[in-house]
Amino acid sequence: MISIGIFSLSCCEGCSVQFLNLEGKLLEVLKYYNIENFRLAKELNSLPVDIAFVEGTPTTAEEVKKLLKIRRDSNVLVALGTCAATGGVPGLVNTMSKREAMKVYDSNPPYMPVDPKPIDYYVPVEHKLYGCPFSKDELMELITAVIMNKSFKNRESSVCVECALRENACLLDKGELCMGPVTRAGCRALCPSNGAPCRGCRGPYEDANYKAHIRTLMDMGITREEIIEAYSMFSYEPLKEVIAWLKEQ
Amino acid sequence: MMTNYVFKLPKNRIYEFLNSLIAEYTVYAPVEGETSRFERITDACEVQFLPNRTDRSLKSIFFPPEEEFFKWKKEKDGYVVTDSLKPSPKKLIFGVRGCDVRALDILDRYMMGEFSDPYYKERRKNTVIIGMTCDYPRSSCFCTAFGGMIPHHYDLWFTDIGAYYLVEVGSDTGMKLIDSQFQKATEQDIKRKNQRIEKVELEIEKQTKINLCETKHCSQKIKTSVEHPMWKELAEICLACGKCNFICPTCHCFDVIDTTNLDGSEGARMRRWDSCHLYEYAKTSAENFRKERHARVRYRVFDKFVFPVMRYSTYACTGCGRCTDICPAGIDIREILREMIA
Ligand code: SF4
Ligand code: SF4
Ligand code: SF4
Ligand code: SF4
Ligand code: SF4
């Protein structure tokens, strides 16, 4: 039996829910894995574990400590979902000053936040599962790879590739701002296959050609502000420099 | 071959003719949806008579984007493997354009030549081709650089000549499809057809302006352009999305993927189209030998205009223009060729 834990830092806990969404497959998984720690699903939780899946990203000093402890008490650490893998949506707060961000609270803010970062900013991470939420197929791939002692690797191509393999009509041709060309594959182009442009929820990938993407979008008449917003939504942290460059254009 | 047999079919008889084909074959014909493509039809009224080529080629009929090879399962006495290859029905494809017939010839060389692919071969064998002359070209078409609209091999070839289709017979199989509704074509009809083809080809020629006739010479010119600054310029704007490869009727690269259940006691092997524009394409256990995007952009052009000429004495491009139409970066293969050949 391999012991695992699913841990939450600041996020919407959608990835924890996605774990439960494995449904029937979860029962299969439980033949090989023992869930030692999963606050959303069970009452008694313990450490250490063989594999720690961490969703969300620290936004308080407390959470940074929690993350360090999880790292100490696990052999393998998996960044579960985009928040953990790239800073994701929490990273949006870094686009503004803390003082401004704290205005969402009517009264005194509960604490002074730390800047949301990908969790590998604090601790080494063995695997990353991208997506908001992560893809169940990819989680199964990882789980299988661990049991069979095989390697697991993320796709190094874009959502467009998966979109083209499904022979979809391209939404750029309809004038929509699609993030597919700079977003990491692995969701089988879920959104464009259902008629909605990709929002980039899986974050950027190594070979992404941002300037080419931006040029294409601008040629289509999409404004700089719209592109900045789209680039910031899930990927402000990894794309900070691109966004800064774009602001100067 | 009975290439000299020329007939005509009154246009109002086309539906009857198509329905008679449907009775005997699994028929594919152009259908217009979000993108136009060849689809299985069960009634002649589903066929759309488009003025020129479809958005998507015939490729996925014979070589689908994803395809399972076999499944395996661990039984008491070891692994049992079940081939996923199924017998393919007799196919007839109606309304194919010259570029796509030529593309099939090229794809056949890769898939049924020195290396024979059983999955492709099963689908491809006994396929009857009924081609059709384009009414006018798309703005991206440049088939005249590769010999024009009429290919060498077909079973029947239709050209719109007004109230009739002029029908040329290209094979014994084609001849067997000629029934009593067909009439003998007159000199006048044939002249009409020739004029029609000339007119459209002239139009294509005007927008093409590339002379690729000297295959050896042209491919040599491209081959020596390894250091041309254009490759880097193209790499700046290319998104490495691979769509130009996937859409290309002659691109045939694929990746092989195994999927298993949790303990490996059951699984399947499948293939999926691959593209030489992708970062992962040339990644090996030792190194990635086309890490740089410009090398990938260049490789694709070489694999259309240099390597196939060395191997098969032919280009692996038909001038269909699909890669130009689909490229989100607006890269036009004709401009690349003009730059190289000029
Ligand atoms: S719809 Fe989006 S993801 Fe699909 S090919 Fe077009 S740009 Fe890429
Ligand atoms: S298409 Fe884009 S936004 Fe949709 S799931 Fe995939 S990566 Fe996320
Ligand atoms: S390279 Fe482009 S023009 Fe040539 S056959 Fe392929 S898709 Fe058509
Ligand atoms: S190497 Fe590239 S151009 Fe050649 S067949 Fe493969 S994908 Fe197409
Ligand atoms: S379609 Fe255009 S952007 Fe995409 S890989 Fe081909 S050349 Fe590059």
XYZ file of C-alpha atoms and ligand atoms in Angstrom:
631
model
C 0.000 0.000 0.000
C 1.168 3.451 -0.900
C 0.030 6.084 1.552
C -1.167 9.393 0.183
C -2.489 12.673 1.479
C -4.439 15.444 -0.221
C -3.672 18.811 1.356
C -5.183 22.235 0.840
C -3.521 25.618 0.915
C -5.264 28.813 -0.228
C -7.565 27.965 -3.130
C -11.142 27.074 -3.939
C -10.612 23.388 -3.064
C -11.840 22.496 -6.520
C -8.945 20.105 -6.958
C -9.896 18.209 -3.796
C -13.378 17.894 -5.198
C -11.900 16.793 -8.526
C -10.099 14.010 -6.644
C -13.465 12.757 -5.417
C -14.792 13.149 -8.955
C -12.693 10.116 -9.875
C -15.763 8.257 -8.543
C -15.607 4.620 -9.669
C -11.938 4.951 -10.502
C -11.233 6.083 -6.950
C -12.273 2.633 -5.718
C -9.726 1.087 -8.094
C -7.097 3.487 -6.822
C -7.858 2.502 -3.222
C -6.708 -1.046 -3.975
C -3.177 0.290 -4.187
C -3.292 3.541 -2.254
C -4.285 4.290 1.262
C -5.602 7.802 1.882
C -3.995 8.839 5.175
C -4.869 12.469 5.002
C -7.740 14.214 3.203
C -9.459 16.876 5.276
C -12.336 17.320 2.821
C -13.227 13.628 2.877
C -12.256 12.170 6.243
C -12.097 12.994 9.897
C -8.902 11.337 11.127
C -5.848 12.519 9.309
C -2.188 11.802 9.821
C 1.333 12.272 8.508
C 3.797 11.138 7.154
C 2.679 9.936 3.721
C 4.479 8.481 0.719
C 2.877 10.909 -1.702
C 1.510 14.321 -0.778
C -0.823 16.014 -3.248
C -0.938 19.718 -2.483
C -3.587 21.995 -3.934
C -3.534 25.779 -3.616
C -0.614 27.956 -2.685
C 0.474 29.601 0.575
C -0.892 33.101 1.155
C -0.012 33.303 4.860
C 3.131 32.575 6.846
C 1.167 29.803 8.581
C 0.552 28.118 5.258
C 4.203 28.362 4.293
C 5.013 26.462 7.500
C 2.311 23.914 6.712
C 3.828 23.362 3.260
C 7.329 22.905 4.716
C 5.975 20.341 7.150
C 4.174 18.425 4.398
C 7.396 18.370 2.414
C 9.338 17.067 5.392
C 6.770 14.339 6.009
C 6.420 13.013 2.455
C 8.638 11.240 -0.079
C 6.994 12.584 -3.176
C 5.273 15.937 -3.447
C 2.789 16.618 -6.218
C 1.583 20.122 -7.045
C -2.098 19.428 -7.613
C -3.673 21.895 -10.020
C -2.620 25.228 -11.428
C -2.635 27.225 -8.151
C 0.025 24.930 -6.730
C 1.863 24.443 -10.015
C 2.126 28.062 -11.214
C 0.513 30.307 -8.596
C -2.661 30.282 -10.697
C -5.602 32.487 -9.833
C -4.277 33.475 -6.349
C -1.342 35.003 -8.229
C -3.719 37.667 -9.560
C -3.333 39.512 -6.285
C 0.280 40.201 -7.249
C -0.950 42.456 -10.061
C -1.825 45.120 -7.486
C -0.505 46.569 -4.260
C -1.367 44.713 -1.074
C -3.099 47.795 0.278
C -5.387 47.861 -2.741
C -5.971 44.119 -2.618
C -6.986 44.312 1.045
C -9.820 46.707 0.127
C -12.022 43.688 -0.607
C -12.399 43.371 3.158
C -14.863 45.875 4.635
C -13.147 46.045 7.993
C -9.614 45.179 8.984
C -8.080 42.440 6.850
C -7.649 39.183 8.789
C -3.914 38.968 8.095
C -1.253 40.428 5.895
C -0.805 38.007 2.986
C 2.417 36.701 1.496
C 2.669 36.874 -2.284
C 1.121 33.788 -3.877
C 3.826 31.812 -5.696
C 3.998 28.362 -7.226
C 4.740 25.943 -4.396
C 8.100 25.006 -5.889
C 9.175 28.516 -4.895
C 9.314 27.154 -1.334
C 9.976 23.433 -1.626
C 11.150 20.934 -4.271
C 8.253 19.364 -6.159
C 8.470 16.009 -7.963
C 5.406 16.276 -10.169
C 2.986 18.934 -11.361
C -0.568 18.358 -12.456
C -1.787 21.438 -14.275
C -5.351 22.583 -14.779
C -8.105 24.389 -12.925
C -9.027 21.817 -11.860
C -6.405 19.239 -12.896
C -7.278 16.600 -15.491
C -8.498 13.305 -14.060
C -6.870 11.412 -16.905
C -3.517 12.926 -16.063
C -3.930 12.073 -12.385
C -4.666 8.463 -13.358
C -1.600 8.523 -15.585
C 0.528 9.652 -12.669
C -1.021 7.170 -10.242
C -0.436 4.336 -12.733
C 3.128 5.467 -13.386
C 3.901 5.348 -9.650
C 2.508 1.816 -9.258
C 4.318 0.555 -12.350
C 7.480 2.437 -11.533
C 7.407 4.327 -14.820
C 8.209 7.966 -15.439
C 5.499 10.597 -15.683
C 5.910 13.628 -17.879
C 3.832 16.655 -18.668
C 2.984 17.521 -22.255
C 5.327 20.025 -23.811
C 2.923 21.094 -26.515
C -0.103 23.381 -26.640
C -3.849 22.954 -26.312
C -4.038 23.793 -30.051
C -2.412 20.450 -30.806
C -5.147 18.579 -28.970
C -7.748 20.877 -30.494
C -6.457 20.132 -34.006
C -6.428 16.394 -33.294
C -10.126 16.641 -32.534
C -10.503 18.440 -35.876
C -12.311 21.382 -34.282
C -12.876 24.591 -36.189
C -10.491 27.185 -34.713
C -12.090 29.879 -32.572
C -9.445 32.413 -33.586
C -11.099 32.341 -37.009
C -14.279 33.532 -35.294
C -12.394 36.394 -33.707
C -12.268 34.916 -30.209
C -9.371 35.406 -27.832
C -8.206 31.842 -27.389
C -5.285 31.038 -25.096
C -4.809 27.609 -26.685
C -1.580 28.465 -28.548
C 0.333 29.267 -25.346
C -1.364 26.855 -22.950
C -0.060 23.440 -21.972
C -1.844 20.464 -23.510
C -3.369 17.735 -21.386
C -7.076 18.567 -21.173
C -7.834 17.296 -24.692
C -8.850 20.864 -25.566
C -11.891 20.638 -23.334
C -13.165 24.198 -23.800
C -12.682 24.766 -27.554
C -14.176 21.325 -28.179
C -17.303 22.650 -26.500
C -17.322 25.960 -28.311
C -15.680 28.125 -25.625
C -12.217 29.609 -26.050
C -9.401 28.267 -23.903
C -8.791 30.549 -20.913
C -5.352 29.165 -20.288
C -6.251 27.372 -17.069
C -3.374 24.898 -17.471
C -0.810 27.656 -17.607
C 1.969 28.179 -20.137
C 4.275 25.495 -21.549
C 8.009 25.561 -22.275
C 7.897 26.166 -26.030
C 5.114 28.787 -26.029
C 5.720 31.647 -28.470
C 4.049 34.513 -26.612
C 5.064 37.273 -28.968
C 3.679 35.352 -31.941
C 0.438 34.714 -30.070
C 0.115 38.363 -29.064
C 0.841 39.493 -32.608
C -1.824 37.133 -33.953
C -4.382 38.395 -31.425
C -3.572 42.042 -32.098
C -3.864 41.482 -35.852
C -7.355 40.187 -35.103
C -8.188 43.507 -33.450
C -8.048 42.299 -29.846
C -6.824 45.062 -27.541
C -3.705 45.017 -25.422
C -5.808 45.305 -22.259
C -7.871 42.260 -23.176
C -4.706 40.267 -23.780
C -3.156 41.398 -20.495
C -6.291 40.298 -18.684
C -6.300 36.901 -20.407
C -2.606 36.342 -19.707
C -3.011 37.344 -16.047
C -6.049 35.275 -15.193
C -4.279 31.974 -14.563
C -0.675 32.777 -15.253
C 0.341 36.127 -13.818
C 3.220 34.594 -11.864
C 4.876 32.635 -14.701
C 4.104 35.315 -17.295
C 4.992 38.429 -15.319
C 7.779 39.399 -17.686
C 5.706 38.842 -20.812
C 2.910 40.919 -19.303
C 5.347 43.706 -18.398
C 6.667 43.666 -21.981
C 3.129 43.757 -23.318
C 2.311 46.807 -21.192
C 5.122 48.675 -22.885
C 3.880 47.941 -26.405
C -7.160 1.524 -69.100
C -9.939 3.033 -71.112
C -8.978 6.636 -70.815
C -10.530 7.392 -74.168
C -14.028 6.706 -73.007
C -15.806 9.970 -72.443
C -19.454 10.285 -71.469
C -21.859 12.853 -70.176
C -24.510 12.697 -67.509
C -27.480 15.067 -67.423
C -27.192 17.017 -64.190
C -30.697 16.124 -63.069
C -29.649 12.467 -63.038
C -26.851 12.920 -60.551
C -28.969 12.061 -57.495
C -30.184 8.842 -59.053
C -26.629 7.967 -59.959
C -25.376 8.686 -56.437
C -28.138 6.648 -54.827
C -27.255 3.708 -57.053
C -23.672 4.008 -55.772
C -24.852 4.175 -52.165
C -26.672 0.889 -52.698
C -23.379 -0.781 -53.501
C -20.648 1.127 -51.669
C -19.952 2.955 -48.464
C -19.990 6.412 -50.021
C -18.147 9.476 -48.772
C -18.850 12.912 -50.216
C -18.319 16.587 -49.340
C -20.533 17.812 -46.533
C -20.485 21.358 -45.241
C -20.554 21.828 -41.473
C -18.463 24.182 -39.396
C -15.730 22.956 -41.679
C -16.358 21.200 -44.976
C -15.144 17.606 -45.125
C -15.811 14.183 -46.566
C -18.401 12.294 -44.630
C -20.218 9.039 -44.954
C -23.522 9.679 -46.693
C -26.573 7.449 -46.835
C -28.671 9.540 -49.184
C -27.666 11.541 -52.247
C -29.405 14.670 -50.949
C -26.744 14.966 -48.208
C -24.041 15.651 -50.778
C -22.955 19.244 -51.147
C -21.709 20.364 -54.519
C -18.944 22.701 -53.454
C -17.095 24.868 -55.978
C -13.645 23.675 -54.899
C -11.809 21.566 -52.341
C -13.131 20.808 -48.851
C -11.540 22.371 -45.748
C -10.333 18.935 -44.676
C -8.764 16.342 -46.897
C -9.479 12.627 -47.290
C -6.647 11.734 -44.941
C -8.647 10.940 -41.827
C -10.853 8.447 -43.697
C -7.794 6.226 -44.161
C -5.594 7.469 -41.365
C -7.673 8.862 -38.484
C -6.135 11.301 -35.947
C -6.275 8.629 -33.266
C -6.505 4.922 -33.851
C -6.204 1.849 -31.664
C -3.856 -0.902 -32.847
C -4.656 -3.622 -30.342
C -5.743 -4.405 -26.805
C -4.126 -6.796 -24.391
C -5.339 -8.585 -21.315
C -3.609 -10.863 -18.857
C -5.420 -14.194 -18.662
C -4.563 -17.373 -16.760
C -2.161 -18.630 -19.444
C -0.530 -15.344 -20.274
C -1.386 -12.251 -22.263
C -4.129 -12.309 -24.866
C -3.794 -9.725 -27.637
C -6.795 -8.644 -29.709
C -6.131 -6.766 -32.914
C -8.393 -3.738 -33.336
C -8.070 -3.848 -37.121
C -11.516 -4.434 -38.587
C -12.329 -5.373 -42.172
C -13.084 -2.205 -44.063
C -16.125 -1.945 -46.356
C -15.924 -1.188 -50.092
C -15.568 2.559 -50.283
C -16.381 5.091 -52.934
C -15.429 8.702 -52.598
C -17.367 11.183 -54.655
C -16.344 14.739 -55.454
C -12.601 14.466 -54.817
C -10.474 17.279 -56.235
C -7.269 16.815 -58.152
C -5.043 17.933 -55.279
C -6.547 15.330 -52.979
C -6.274 12.484 -55.468
C -2.614 13.360 -55.890
C -2.221 13.553 -52.125
C -3.542 10.007 -51.801
C -0.967 8.829 -54.334
C 1.742 10.422 -52.202
C 0.351 9.109 -48.920
C 0.215 5.626 -50.472
C 3.950 5.757 -51.096
C 4.626 6.430 -47.451
C 2.029 4.067 -46.030
C 1.977 1.227 -48.568
C 5.371 1.512 -50.222
C 8.583 0.192 -48.744
C 6.853 0.121 -45.351
C 3.372 -1.277 -45.396
C 0.907 -0.151 -42.771
C -1.824 -2.770 -42.353
C -4.276 -0.350 -40.765
C -3.986 2.154 -43.579
C -3.924 -0.546 -46.227
C -7.098 -2.181 -45.010
C -9.019 1.081 -45.259
C -7.395 2.182 -48.473
C -7.761 -0.957 -50.584
C -10.578 -1.135 -53.156
C -11.378 2.544 -52.795
C -13.147 3.936 -55.836
C -12.428 7.564 -56.632
C -14.846 9.814 -58.478
C -13.169 13.153 -58.953
C -14.468 16.530 -59.933
C -13.032 19.618 -61.604
C -13.121 22.783 -59.480
C -15.404 25.642 -60.603
C -12.941 28.228 -59.351
C -9.950 28.091 -56.996
C -9.669 29.132 -53.395
C -7.310 32.029 -52.811
C -4.767 29.625 -51.278
C -4.794 27.057 -54.129
C -1.675 26.491 -56.210
C -2.113 23.023 -57.674
C -0.885 24.268 -61.063
C 2.622 24.201 -59.589
C 2.212 20.423 -59.368
C 0.563 19.606 -62.674
C -2.870 21.213 -62.439
C -6.354 20.140 -61.468
C -6.559 16.774 -63.207
C -4.585 13.905 -61.682
C -3.261 10.795 -63.429
C -5.274 8.218 -61.514
C -9.013 8.164 -60.942
C -11.912 5.901 -61.688
C -14.285 8.558 -63.000
C -13.751 12.267 -63.464
C -16.619 14.765 -63.586
C -16.462 18.257 -65.082
C -19.407 20.640 -65.034
C -20.136 21.711 -68.609
C -23.512 23.396 -68.122
C -26.552 21.116 -68.323
C -24.312 18.052 -68.137
C -21.340 16.649 -66.307
C -18.672 15.511 -68.675
C -17.503 12.155 -67.374
C -14.093 10.702 -68.165
C -13.364 7.070 -67.438
C -9.988 6.307 -65.885
C -10.233 2.612 -65.006
C -12.143 -0.628 -65.543
C -13.862 -0.096 -62.216
C -14.929 3.340 -63.405
C -16.252 1.881 -66.655
C -18.471 -0.543 -64.722
C -20.190 2.413 -63.073
C -21.315 3.820 -66.408
C -24.974 2.876 -66.836
C -27.714 3.674 -69.308
C -28.214 7.190 -67.965
C -24.867 8.200 -69.403
C -24.666 9.418 -72.988
C -21.713 9.525 -75.325
C -19.971 12.893 -75.181
C -19.587 14.917 -78.368
C -16.516 16.733 -79.642
C -18.247 19.913 -78.580
C -18.674 18.647 -74.997
C -15.025 17.736 -74.756
C -14.014 21.121 -76.075
C -16.242 22.748 -73.451
C -14.567 20.727 -70.733
C -11.081 21.656 -71.914
C -11.974 25.329 -72.027
C -13.414 25.104 -68.555
C -10.267 23.514 -67.140
C -8.025 25.955 -68.952
C -9.953 28.908 -67.602
C -9.768 27.771 -63.984
C -6.132 26.723 -64.239
C -5.255 30.116 -65.676
C -6.899 31.697 -62.672
C -4.852 29.491 -60.323
C -1.704 30.193 -62.276
C -2.247 33.929 -61.812
C -2.279 33.618 -58.032
C 0.469 30.992 -57.849
C 3.419 32.445 -59.713
C 5.787 29.679 -58.686
C 7.467 27.438 -61.160
C 8.365 24.145 -59.510
C 8.538 22.152 -62.744
C 12.226 21.328 -62.520
C 11.774 19.045 -59.529
C 15.428 18.140 -59.035
C 16.657 21.640 -59.637
C 14.065 23.291 -57.375
C 14.510 20.874 -54.545
C 18.264 21.367 -54.781
C 17.733 25.095 -54.468
C 15.653 24.663 -51.348
C 18.147 22.176 -49.962
C 20.987 24.657 -50.176
C 18.973 27.290 -48.304
C 19.677 25.846 -44.865
C 21.127 29.133 -43.644
C 18.534 31.387 -45.264
C 17.515 34.173 -42.820
C 13.872 33.481 -43.582
C 13.764 30.418 -41.323
C 14.469 32.522 -38.266
C 11.966 35.154 -39.348
C 9.285 32.483 -39.691
C 10.228 31.009 -36.317
C 9.479 34.375 -34.717
C 5.845 34.217 -35.802
C 5.186 30.441 -35.829
C 3.199 29.224 -32.823
C 4.393 25.626 -33.208
C 0.773 24.487 -33.109
C 1.281 21.778 -35.721
C -1.988 22.585 -37.437
C -0.294 22.910 -40.841
C 0.906 19.314 -40.472
C -2.316 17.851 -39.178
C -4.339 19.445 -41.974
C -1.844 18.466 -44.698
C -3.166 15.593 -46.804
C 0.302 14.067 -47.129
C 1.668 14.457 -43.577
C 1.803 11.017 -42.056
C 3.779 11.253 -38.801
C 2.347 9.616 -35.726
C 3.240 8.837 -32.154
C 2.556 5.474 -30.509
C 1.002 5.483 -27.053
C 0.325 2.677 -24.584
C -2.366 3.053 -21.975
C -2.893 0.547 -19.183
C -5.046 -0.020 -16.172
C -3.431 0.413 -12.765
C -1.432 -2.822 -12.635
C -0.775 -3.249 -16.356
C -2.930 -6.370 -16.641
C -5.028 -4.702 -19.328
C -4.216 -2.050 -21.849
C -4.202 -0.806 -25.382
C -1.743 0.525 -27.905
C -2.797 3.382 -30.127
C -1.362 5.923 -32.473
C -1.953 9.642 -32.687
C -0.936 12.112 -35.384
C 2.308 13.901 -34.622
C 3.837 17.051 -36.057
C 7.444 17.984 -36.720
C 6.650 21.529 -35.561
C 6.286 20.353 -31.991
C 9.064 20.717 -29.438
C 8.665 17.088 -28.355
C 8.836 15.675 -31.869
C 12.601 15.251 -32.153
C 13.196 14.710 -28.463
C 15.050 11.472 -27.842
C 16.570 9.895 -24.755
C 19.880 11.484 -25.758
C 18.892 14.963 -26.881
C 16.379 17.072 -28.728
C 17.853 17.564 -32.158
C 15.323 20.174 -33.296
C 14.948 22.218 -30.161
C 15.054 25.515 -32.052
C 11.800 26.484 -33.669
C 13.440 27.663 -36.876
C 14.866 24.171 -37.400
C 11.375 22.756 -37.109
C 9.827 25.283 -39.484
C 12.572 24.455 -41.974
C 12.239 20.721 -41.500
C 8.612 20.725 -42.538
C 9.411 22.557 -45.771
C 12.290 20.169 -46.449
C 10.032 17.204 -45.816
C 7.672 18.468 -48.500
C 10.153 19.639 -51.118
C 13.538 18.032 -50.505
C 13.475 14.642 -48.754
C 10.597 13.123 -50.764
C 12.343 14.160 -53.961
C 15.455 12.328 -52.787
C 13.449 9.249 -51.826
C 10.596 9.083 -54.281
C 11.433 11.675 -56.943
C 8.313 13.621 -56.109
C 7.256 16.544 -53.931
C 5.064 15.690 -50.974
C 2.915 18.760 -51.604
C -0.044 19.054 -53.931
C -0.674 22.779 -53.712
C -3.964 22.346 -51.874
C -3.216 25.431 -49.780
C -4.756 24.044 -46.600
C -1.671 24.803 -44.515
C -1.888 28.436 -45.609
C -5.572 28.690 -44.747
C -5.229 27.113 -41.317
C -2.064 28.841 -40.065
C -2.996 31.230 -37.233
C 0.261 33.117 -37.848
C -0.580 33.707 -41.514
C 2.381 31.753 -42.860
C 1.849 31.112 -46.584
C 3.738 28.166 -48.058
C 3.759 29.897 -51.474
C 5.664 32.854 -50.112
C 8.269 30.500 -48.669
C 8.639 28.802 -52.039
C 8.844 32.066 -53.956
C 11.601 33.209 -51.635
C 13.503 29.928 -52.031
C 13.088 29.387 -55.754
C 13.375 32.975 -56.933
S -9.685 27.083 -30.893
Fe -8.036 27.762 -29.531
S -7.103 25.865 -28.834
Fe -8.285 25.370 -30.671
S -6.824 25.553 -32.353
Fe -7.861 27.514 -32.167
S -6.499 28.729 -30.872
Fe -5.920 26.605 -30.598
S -9.108 24.352 -22.883
Fe -7.863 25.814 -21.732
S -9.248 26.683 -20.159
Fe -10.212 24.794 -20.985
S -9.572 23.134 -19.617
Fe -8.082 23.205 -21.297
S -6.448 24.563 -20.573
Fe -8.219 24.898 -19.263
S 2.133 21.416 -47.642
Fe 0.303 22.707 -47.571
S -0.237 23.075 -49.719
Fe 1.172 21.348 -49.667
S -0.147 19.536 -49.600
Fe 0.357 20.062 -47.490
S -1.332 21.366 -46.800
Fe -1.419 21.283 -49.046
S 8.016 15.169 -40.776
Fe 6.649 16.915 -40.640
S 6.219 17.490 -42.721
Fe 7.008 15.422 -42.740
S 5.230 14.110 -42.674
Fe 5.947 14.392 -40.607
S 4.743 16.076 -39.811
Fe 4.594 16.137 -42.051
S 0.121 26.278 -38.603
Fe 1.438 28.089 -38.721
S 1.803 28.628 -36.581
Fe 1.065 26.509 -36.587
S 2.935 25.264 -36.680
Fe 2.249 25.571 -38.782
S 3.390 27.339 -39.481
Fe 3.514 27.337 -37.259
